[in-house]
Tab-separated table of C-alpha atoms in Angstrom:
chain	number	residue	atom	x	y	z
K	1	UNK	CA	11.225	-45.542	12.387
K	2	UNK	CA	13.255	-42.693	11.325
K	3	UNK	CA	12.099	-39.032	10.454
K	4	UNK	CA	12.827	-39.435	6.702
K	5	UNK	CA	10.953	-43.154	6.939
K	6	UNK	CA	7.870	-41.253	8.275
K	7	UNK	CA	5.268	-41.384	5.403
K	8	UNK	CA	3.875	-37.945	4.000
K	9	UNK	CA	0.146	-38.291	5.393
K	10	UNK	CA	2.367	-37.835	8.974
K	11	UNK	CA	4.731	-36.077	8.054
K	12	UNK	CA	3.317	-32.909	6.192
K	13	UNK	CA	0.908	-32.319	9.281
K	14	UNK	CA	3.234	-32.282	11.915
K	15	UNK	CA	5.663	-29.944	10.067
K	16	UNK	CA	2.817	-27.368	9.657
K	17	UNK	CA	2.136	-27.522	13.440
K	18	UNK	CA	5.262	-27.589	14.545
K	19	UNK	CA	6.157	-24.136	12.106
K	20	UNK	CA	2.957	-23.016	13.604
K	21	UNK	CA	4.060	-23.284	16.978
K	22	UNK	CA	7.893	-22.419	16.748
K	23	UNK	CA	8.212	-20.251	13.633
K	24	UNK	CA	11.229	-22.364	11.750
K	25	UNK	CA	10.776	-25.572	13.600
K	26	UNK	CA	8.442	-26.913	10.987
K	27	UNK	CA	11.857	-26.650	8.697
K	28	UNK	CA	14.137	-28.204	11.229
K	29	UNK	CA	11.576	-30.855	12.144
K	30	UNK	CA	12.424	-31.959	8.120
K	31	UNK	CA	15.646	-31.338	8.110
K	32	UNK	CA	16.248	-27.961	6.530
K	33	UNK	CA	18.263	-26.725	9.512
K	34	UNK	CA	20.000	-23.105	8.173
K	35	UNK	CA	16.145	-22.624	7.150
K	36	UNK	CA	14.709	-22.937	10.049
K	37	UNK	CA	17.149	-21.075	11.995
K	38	UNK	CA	16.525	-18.105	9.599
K	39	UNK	CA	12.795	-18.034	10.515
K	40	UNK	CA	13.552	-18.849	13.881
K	41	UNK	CA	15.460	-15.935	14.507
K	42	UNK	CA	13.812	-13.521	11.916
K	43	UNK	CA	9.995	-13.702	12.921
K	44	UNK	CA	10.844	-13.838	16.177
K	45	UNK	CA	12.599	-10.664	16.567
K	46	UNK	CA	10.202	-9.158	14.796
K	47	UNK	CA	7.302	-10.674	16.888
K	48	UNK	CA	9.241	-9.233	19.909
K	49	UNK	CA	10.630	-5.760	18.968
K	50	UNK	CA	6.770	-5.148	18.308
K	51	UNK	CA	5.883	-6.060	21.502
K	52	UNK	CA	8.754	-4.112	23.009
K	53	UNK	CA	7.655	-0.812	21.644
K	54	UNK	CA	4.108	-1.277	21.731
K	55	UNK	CA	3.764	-2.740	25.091
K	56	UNK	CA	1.793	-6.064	25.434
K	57	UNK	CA	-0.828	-4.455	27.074
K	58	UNK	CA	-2.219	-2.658	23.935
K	59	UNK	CA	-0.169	-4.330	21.260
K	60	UNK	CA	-2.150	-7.720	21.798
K	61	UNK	CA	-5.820	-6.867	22.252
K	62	UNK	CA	-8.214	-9.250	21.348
K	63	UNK	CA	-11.143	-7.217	22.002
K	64	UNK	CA	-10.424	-4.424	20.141
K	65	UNK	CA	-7.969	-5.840	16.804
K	66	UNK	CA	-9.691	-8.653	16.427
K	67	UNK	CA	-8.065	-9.053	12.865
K	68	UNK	CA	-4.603	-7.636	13.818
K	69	UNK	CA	-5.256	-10.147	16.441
K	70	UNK	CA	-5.551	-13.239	14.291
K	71	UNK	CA	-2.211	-12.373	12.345
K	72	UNK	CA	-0.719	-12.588	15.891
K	73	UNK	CA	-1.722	-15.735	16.870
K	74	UNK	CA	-0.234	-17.240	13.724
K	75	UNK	CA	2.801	-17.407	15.788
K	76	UNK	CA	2.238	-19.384	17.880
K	77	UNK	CA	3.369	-19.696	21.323
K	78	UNK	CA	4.990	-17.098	21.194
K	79	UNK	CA	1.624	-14.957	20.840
K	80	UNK	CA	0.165	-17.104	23.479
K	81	UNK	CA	3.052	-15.752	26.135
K	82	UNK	CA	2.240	-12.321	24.943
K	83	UNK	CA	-1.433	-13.056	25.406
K	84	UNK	CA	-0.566	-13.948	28.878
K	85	UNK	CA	1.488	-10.700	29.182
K	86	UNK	CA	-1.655	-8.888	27.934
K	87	UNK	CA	-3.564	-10.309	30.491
K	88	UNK	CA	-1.479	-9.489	33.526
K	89	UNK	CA	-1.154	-5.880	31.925
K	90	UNK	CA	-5.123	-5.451	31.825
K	91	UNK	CA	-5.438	-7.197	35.279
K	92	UNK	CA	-3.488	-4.616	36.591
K	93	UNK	CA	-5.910	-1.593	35.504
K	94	UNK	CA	-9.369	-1.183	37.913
K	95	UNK	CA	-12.606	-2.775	36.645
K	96	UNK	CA	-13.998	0.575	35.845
K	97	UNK	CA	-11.271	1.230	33.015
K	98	UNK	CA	-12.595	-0.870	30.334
K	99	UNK	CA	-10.437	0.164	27.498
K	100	UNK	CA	-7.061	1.010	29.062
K	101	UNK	CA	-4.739	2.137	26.827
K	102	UNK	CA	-0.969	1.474	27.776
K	103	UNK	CA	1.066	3.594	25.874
K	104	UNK	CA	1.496	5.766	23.147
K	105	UNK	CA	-0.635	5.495	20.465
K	106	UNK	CA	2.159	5.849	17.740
K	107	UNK	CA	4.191	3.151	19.630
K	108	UNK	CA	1.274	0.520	19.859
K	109	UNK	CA	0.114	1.349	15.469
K	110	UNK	CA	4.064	0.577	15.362
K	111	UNK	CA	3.817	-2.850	17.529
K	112	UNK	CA	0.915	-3.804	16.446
K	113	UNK	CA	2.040	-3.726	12.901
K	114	UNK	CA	5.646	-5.389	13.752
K	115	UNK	CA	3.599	-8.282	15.450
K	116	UNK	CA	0.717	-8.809	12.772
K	117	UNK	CA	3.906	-8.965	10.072
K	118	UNK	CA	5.699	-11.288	11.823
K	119	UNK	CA	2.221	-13.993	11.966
K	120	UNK	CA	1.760	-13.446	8.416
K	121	UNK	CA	5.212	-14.088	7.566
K	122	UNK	CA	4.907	-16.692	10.004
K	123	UNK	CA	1.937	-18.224	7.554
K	124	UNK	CA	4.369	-18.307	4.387
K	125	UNK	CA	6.700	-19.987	6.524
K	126	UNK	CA	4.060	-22.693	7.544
K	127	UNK	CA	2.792	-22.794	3.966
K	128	UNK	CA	6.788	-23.135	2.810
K	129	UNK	CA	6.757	-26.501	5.397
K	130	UNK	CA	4.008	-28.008	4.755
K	131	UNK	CA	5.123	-27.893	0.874
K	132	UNK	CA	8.617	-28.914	1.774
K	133	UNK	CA	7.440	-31.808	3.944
K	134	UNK	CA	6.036	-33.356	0.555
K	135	UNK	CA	9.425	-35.638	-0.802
K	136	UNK	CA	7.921	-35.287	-4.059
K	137	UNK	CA	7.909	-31.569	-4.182
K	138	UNK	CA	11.652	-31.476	-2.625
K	139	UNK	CA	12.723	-33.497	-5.278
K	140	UNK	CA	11.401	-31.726	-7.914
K	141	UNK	CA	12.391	-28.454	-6.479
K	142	UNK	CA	15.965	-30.089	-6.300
K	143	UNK	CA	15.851	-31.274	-10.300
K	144	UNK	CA	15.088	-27.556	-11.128
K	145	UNK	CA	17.520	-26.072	-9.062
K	146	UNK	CA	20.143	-29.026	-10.964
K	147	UNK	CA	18.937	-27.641	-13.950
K	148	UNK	CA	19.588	-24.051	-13.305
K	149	UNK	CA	16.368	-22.993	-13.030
K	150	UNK	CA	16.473	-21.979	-9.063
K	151	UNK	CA	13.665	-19.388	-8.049
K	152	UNK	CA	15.269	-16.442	-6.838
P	1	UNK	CA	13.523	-6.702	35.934
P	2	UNK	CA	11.156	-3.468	36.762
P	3	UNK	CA	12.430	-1.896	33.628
P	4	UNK	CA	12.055	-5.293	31.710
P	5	UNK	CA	8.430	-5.344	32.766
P	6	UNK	CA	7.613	-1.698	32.114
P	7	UNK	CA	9.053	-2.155	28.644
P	8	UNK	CA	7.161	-5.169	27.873
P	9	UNK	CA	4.170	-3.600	29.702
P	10	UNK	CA	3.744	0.103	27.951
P	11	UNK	CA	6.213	0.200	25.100
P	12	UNK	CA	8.379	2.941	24.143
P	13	UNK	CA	6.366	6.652	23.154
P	14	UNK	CA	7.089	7.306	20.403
P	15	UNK	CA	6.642	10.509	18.232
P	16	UNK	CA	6.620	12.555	15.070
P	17	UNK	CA	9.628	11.857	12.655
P	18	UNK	CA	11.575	8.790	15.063
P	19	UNK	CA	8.853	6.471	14.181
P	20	UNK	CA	9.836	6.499	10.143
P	21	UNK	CA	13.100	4.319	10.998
P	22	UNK	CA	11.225	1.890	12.772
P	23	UNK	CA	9.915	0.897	8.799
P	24	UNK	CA	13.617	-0.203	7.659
P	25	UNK	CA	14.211	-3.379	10.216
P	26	UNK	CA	10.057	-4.437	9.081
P	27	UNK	CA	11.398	-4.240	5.506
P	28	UNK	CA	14.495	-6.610	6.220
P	29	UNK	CA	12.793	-8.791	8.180
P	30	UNK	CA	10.164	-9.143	5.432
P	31	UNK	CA	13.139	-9.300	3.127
P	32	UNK	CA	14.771	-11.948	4.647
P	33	UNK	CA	11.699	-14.133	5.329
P	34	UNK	CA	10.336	-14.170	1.963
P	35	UNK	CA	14.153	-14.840	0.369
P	36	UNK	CA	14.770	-17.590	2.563
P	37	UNK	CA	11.847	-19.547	1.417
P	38	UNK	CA	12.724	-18.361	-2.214
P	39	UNK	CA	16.489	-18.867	-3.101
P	40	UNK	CA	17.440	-22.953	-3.035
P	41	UNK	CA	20.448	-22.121	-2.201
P	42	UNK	CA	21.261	-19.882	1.486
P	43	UNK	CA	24.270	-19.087	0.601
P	44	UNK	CA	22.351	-16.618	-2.039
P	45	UNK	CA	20.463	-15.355	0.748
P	46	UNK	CA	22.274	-11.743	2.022
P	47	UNK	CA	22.926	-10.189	-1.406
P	48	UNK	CA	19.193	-11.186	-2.177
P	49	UNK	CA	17.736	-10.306	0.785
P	50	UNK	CA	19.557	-6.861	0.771
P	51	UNK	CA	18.200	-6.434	-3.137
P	52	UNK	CA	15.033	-6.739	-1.694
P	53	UNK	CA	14.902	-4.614	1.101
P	54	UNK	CA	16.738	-1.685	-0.831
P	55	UNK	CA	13.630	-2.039	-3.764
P	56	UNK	CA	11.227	-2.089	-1.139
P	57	UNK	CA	12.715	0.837	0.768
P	58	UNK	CA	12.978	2.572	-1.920
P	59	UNK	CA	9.270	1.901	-3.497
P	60	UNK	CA	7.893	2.717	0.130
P	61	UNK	CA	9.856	6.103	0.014
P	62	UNK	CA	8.946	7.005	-3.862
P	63	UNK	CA	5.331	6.177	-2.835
P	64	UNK	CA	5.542	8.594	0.318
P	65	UNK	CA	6.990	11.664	-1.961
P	66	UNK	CA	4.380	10.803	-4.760
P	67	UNK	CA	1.638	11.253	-1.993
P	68	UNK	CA	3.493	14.132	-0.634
P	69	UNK	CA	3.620	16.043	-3.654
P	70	UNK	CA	0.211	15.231	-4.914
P	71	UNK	CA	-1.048	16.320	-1.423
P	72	UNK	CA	1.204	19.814	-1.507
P	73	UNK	CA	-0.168	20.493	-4.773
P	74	UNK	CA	-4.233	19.989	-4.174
P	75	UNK	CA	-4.024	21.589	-0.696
């Protein structure tokens, strides 16, 4: 059975895990390749530049940004790595230091915002995929844009 | 590989006026993102995008002198 022959019930969840995981591969996974490439390359960069000048170590702290946090995780395995990065970072600091801070504070506001944009743009994106995955709604979007009526 | 880790590690320091230009690549990327899911058609995509990001700059920077002023004046 072929991607386009995979009914809608299948199809719409796996494009909204797969944009959750990979940001842009819930829009390649249904075709829309330029798309997904955009988004790819986009929230990633922007996921990563945060974590470059914040430092993992105090960019991703789920103890102490809880909600900054859970805007980070909405990219996916991407945030996991940097979780991972976190960790090692922490691990590396003596038991008695309970909050280590890593950094500049200025740097880490600046990462930590960079990274909580990027999940939340990450969320339109899986929103966008899980909407496109739906033939019906690509083929109305496509008798708009016929008609001249493309959202811009 | 050192340096790699360091950077990933403890970020950059940053201070006083450098960290304003790290607002403009945040704005494109939010540009582009939220264009890309708008416009049908990609090819529309740079010229929007850049629309964007300019108003948005711009807004961000009108909103920061507003404050400024209103803030110069009541102190």
């Amino acid at each position: 059975m072929s991607q386009s022959e995979t009914p809608a019930s299948i199809r719409i969840p796996i494009a909204g895990l797969l944009a959750w995981l990979v940001p842009g591969l819930g829009h390649l996974y249904i075709g829309d390749r330029g798309r997904g490439l955009v988004f790819m390359i986009t929230i990633s960069a922007t996921f990563w530049a945060g974590i470059t000048v914040g430092g993992a170590g105090s960019t991703i702290d789920p103890q102490h940004r809880k909600l900054w946090f859970t805007a980070q995780l909405l990219t996916g395995a991407q945030s996991l790595v940097a979780v991972a990065i976190h960790q090692k970072a922490i691990a590396s600091y003596p038991p008695s230091e309970q909050t280590p801070i890593i950094g500049h504070w200025l740097s880490i506001d600046v990462g930590t915002h960079y990274t909580g944009v990027a999940g939340l743009l990450n969320l339109l994106v899986i929103l966008d995929a899980i909407f496109c995955a739906d033939p019906a709604t690509r083929n109305r979007l496509a008798a708009a844009n016929s008609k001249g009526s493309a959202a811009t | 590989m050192n340096i790699l880790a360091n950077f990933l590690f403890s970020g950059l320091d940053l201070a006083g006026l450098p960290r304003f230009p790290f607002m403009l690549p945040l704005c494109l990327s939010i540009a582009i993102v939220y264009k890309t899911a708008r416009c049908y058609n990609l090819k529309e995509l740079p010229a929007a995008a850049l629309i964007l990001w300019v108003t948005i700059v711009s807004g961000m920077v009108l909103v920061g002198v507003g404050l400024w002023v209103v803030f110069t004046l009541l102190a």
